GROMACS .gro file of C-alpha atoms in nm:
model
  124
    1UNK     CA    1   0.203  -0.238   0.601
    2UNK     CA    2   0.197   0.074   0.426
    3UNK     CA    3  -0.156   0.174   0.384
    4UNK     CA    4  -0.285   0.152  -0.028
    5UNK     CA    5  -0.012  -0.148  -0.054
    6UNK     CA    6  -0.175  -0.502  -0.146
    7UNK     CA    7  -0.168  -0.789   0.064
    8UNK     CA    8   0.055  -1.056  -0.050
    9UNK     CA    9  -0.176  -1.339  -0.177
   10UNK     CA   10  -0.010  -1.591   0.065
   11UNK     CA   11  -0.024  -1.363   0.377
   12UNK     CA   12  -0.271  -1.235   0.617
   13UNK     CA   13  -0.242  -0.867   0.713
   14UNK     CA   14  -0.346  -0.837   1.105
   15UNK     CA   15  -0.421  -0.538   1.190
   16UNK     CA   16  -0.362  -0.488   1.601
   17UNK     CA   17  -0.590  -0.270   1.801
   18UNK     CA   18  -0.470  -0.173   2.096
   19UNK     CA   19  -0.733  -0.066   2.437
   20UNK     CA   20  -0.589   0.260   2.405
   21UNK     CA   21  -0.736   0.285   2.059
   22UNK     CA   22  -0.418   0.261   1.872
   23UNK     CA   23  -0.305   0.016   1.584
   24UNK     CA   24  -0.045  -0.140   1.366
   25UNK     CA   25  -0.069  -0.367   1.056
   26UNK     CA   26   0.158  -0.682   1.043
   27UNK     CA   27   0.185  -0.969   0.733
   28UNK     CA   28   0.188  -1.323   0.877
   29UNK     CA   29   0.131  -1.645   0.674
   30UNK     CA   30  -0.170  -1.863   0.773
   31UNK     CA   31   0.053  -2.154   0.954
   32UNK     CA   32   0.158  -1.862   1.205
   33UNK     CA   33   0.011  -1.948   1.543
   34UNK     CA   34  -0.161  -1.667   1.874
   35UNK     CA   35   0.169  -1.747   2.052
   36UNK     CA   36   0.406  -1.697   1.702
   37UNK     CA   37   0.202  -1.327   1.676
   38UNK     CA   38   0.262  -1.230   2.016
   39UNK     CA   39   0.613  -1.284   2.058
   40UNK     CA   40   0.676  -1.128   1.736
   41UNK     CA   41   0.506  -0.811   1.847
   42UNK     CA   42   0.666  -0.807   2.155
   43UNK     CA   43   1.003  -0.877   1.971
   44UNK     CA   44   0.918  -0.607   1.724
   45UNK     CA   45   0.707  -0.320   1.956
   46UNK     CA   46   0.617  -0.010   1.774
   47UNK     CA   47   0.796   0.271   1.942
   48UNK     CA   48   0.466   0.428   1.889
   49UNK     CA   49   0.282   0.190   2.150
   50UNK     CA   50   0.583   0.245   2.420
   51UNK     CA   51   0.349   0.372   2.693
   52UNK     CA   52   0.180   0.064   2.655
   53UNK     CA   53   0.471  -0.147   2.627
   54UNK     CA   54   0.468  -0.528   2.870
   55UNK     CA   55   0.724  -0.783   3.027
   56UNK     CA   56   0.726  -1.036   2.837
   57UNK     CA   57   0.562  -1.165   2.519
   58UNK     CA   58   0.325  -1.441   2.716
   59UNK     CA   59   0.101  -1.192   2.842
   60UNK     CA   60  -0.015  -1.046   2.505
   61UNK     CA   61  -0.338  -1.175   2.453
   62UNK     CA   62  -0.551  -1.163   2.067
   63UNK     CA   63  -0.911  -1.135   2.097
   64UNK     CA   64  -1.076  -1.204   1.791
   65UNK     CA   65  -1.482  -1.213   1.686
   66UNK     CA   66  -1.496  -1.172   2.100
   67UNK     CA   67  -1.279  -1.483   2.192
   68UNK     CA   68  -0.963  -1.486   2.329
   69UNK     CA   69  -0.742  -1.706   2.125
   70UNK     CA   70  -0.555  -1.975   2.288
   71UNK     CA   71  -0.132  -1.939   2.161
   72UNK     CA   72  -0.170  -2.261   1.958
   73UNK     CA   73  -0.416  -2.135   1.753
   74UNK     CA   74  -0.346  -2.107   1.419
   75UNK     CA   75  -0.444  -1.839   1.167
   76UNK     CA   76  -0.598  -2.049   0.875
   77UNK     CA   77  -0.723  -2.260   1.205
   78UNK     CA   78  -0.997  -1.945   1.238
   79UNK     CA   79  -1.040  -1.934   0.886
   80UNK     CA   80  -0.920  -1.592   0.793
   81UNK     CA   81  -0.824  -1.588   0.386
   82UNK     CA   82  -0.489  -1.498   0.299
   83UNK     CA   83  -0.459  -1.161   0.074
   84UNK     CA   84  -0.708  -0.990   0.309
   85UNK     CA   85  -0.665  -0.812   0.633
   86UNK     CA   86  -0.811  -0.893   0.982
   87UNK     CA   87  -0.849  -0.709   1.272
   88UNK     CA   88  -0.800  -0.868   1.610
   89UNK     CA   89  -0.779  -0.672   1.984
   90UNK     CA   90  -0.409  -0.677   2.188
   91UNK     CA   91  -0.469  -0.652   2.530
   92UNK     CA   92  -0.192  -0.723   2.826
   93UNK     CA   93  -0.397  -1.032   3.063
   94UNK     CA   94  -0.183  -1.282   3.282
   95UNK     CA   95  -0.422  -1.555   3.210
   96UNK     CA   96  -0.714  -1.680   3.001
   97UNK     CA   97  -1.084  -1.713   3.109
   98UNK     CA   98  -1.182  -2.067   3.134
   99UNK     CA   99  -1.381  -2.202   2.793
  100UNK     CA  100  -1.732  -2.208   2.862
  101UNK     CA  101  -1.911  -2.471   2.632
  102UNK     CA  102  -2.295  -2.517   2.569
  103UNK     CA  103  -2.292  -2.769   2.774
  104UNK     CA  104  -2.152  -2.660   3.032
  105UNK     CA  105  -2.418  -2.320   3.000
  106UNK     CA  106  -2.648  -2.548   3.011
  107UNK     CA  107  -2.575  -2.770   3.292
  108UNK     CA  108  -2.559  -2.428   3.515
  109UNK     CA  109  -2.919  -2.295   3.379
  110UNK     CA  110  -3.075  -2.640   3.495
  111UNK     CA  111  -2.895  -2.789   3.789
  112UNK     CA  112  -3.019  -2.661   4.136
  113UNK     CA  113  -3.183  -2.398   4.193
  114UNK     CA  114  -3.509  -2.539   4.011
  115UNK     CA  115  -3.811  -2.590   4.114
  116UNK     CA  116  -3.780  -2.990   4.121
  117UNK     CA  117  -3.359  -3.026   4.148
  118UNK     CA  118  -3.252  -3.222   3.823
  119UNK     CA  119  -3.585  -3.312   3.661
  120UNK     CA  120  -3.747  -3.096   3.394
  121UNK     CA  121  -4.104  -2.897   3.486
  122UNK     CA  122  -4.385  -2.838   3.208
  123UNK     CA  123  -4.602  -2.599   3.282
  124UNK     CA  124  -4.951  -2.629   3.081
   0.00000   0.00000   0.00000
């Protein structure tokens, strides 16, 4: 998107940042899923990102707020308002990191390894 241009008010300008630093502005509507953005890039590469051009479309990966976004993931799913602009990271990564939940942070911090296995010390 040309820069000084509005955003539609029923689209979301993305703007892509790649590691190398570089970026590019796309429109998508909010219905438009991780997977529906990354095969569109892919389809549609900027000849200015050809050193860093990939494969295939399936392992372009958004990061956004820190989290890498699973390809069913929707855009109004993360909440972004439309007429706006976003930025999200593009990085090239075969797979996904397992999602880590509270939980499961917890269970780690208090299973073994204590002092008395699964019970819970108070120290007074």
């Amino acid at each position: 998107m040309p820069i000084g241009q509005r955003v539609p008010q029923d689209k979301i300008n993305l703007r892509l940042i790649l590691v190398s630093g570089k970026t590019k502005e796309y429109l998508f509507s909010p219905s438009e899923s991780a997977g529906d953005i990354s095969q569109y890039v892919f389809d549609n590469w900027p000849p200015e990102w050809e050193e860093e051009a990939v494969s295939k479309a399936e392992i372009l990966r958004l990061i956004y707020q820190g989290r890498f976004l699973h390809g069913n993931v929707t855009l109004s799913a993360l909440g972004l308002p439309t007429g706006r602009t976003a930025v999200m990271h593009l990085v090239p990564r075969e797979s996904l990191p397992q999602p880590s939940s509270q939980e499961d942070l917890h269970r780690k911090k208090t299973s073994g390894g204590g002092c008395c296995g699964s019970c819970s010390c108070v120290i007074l």
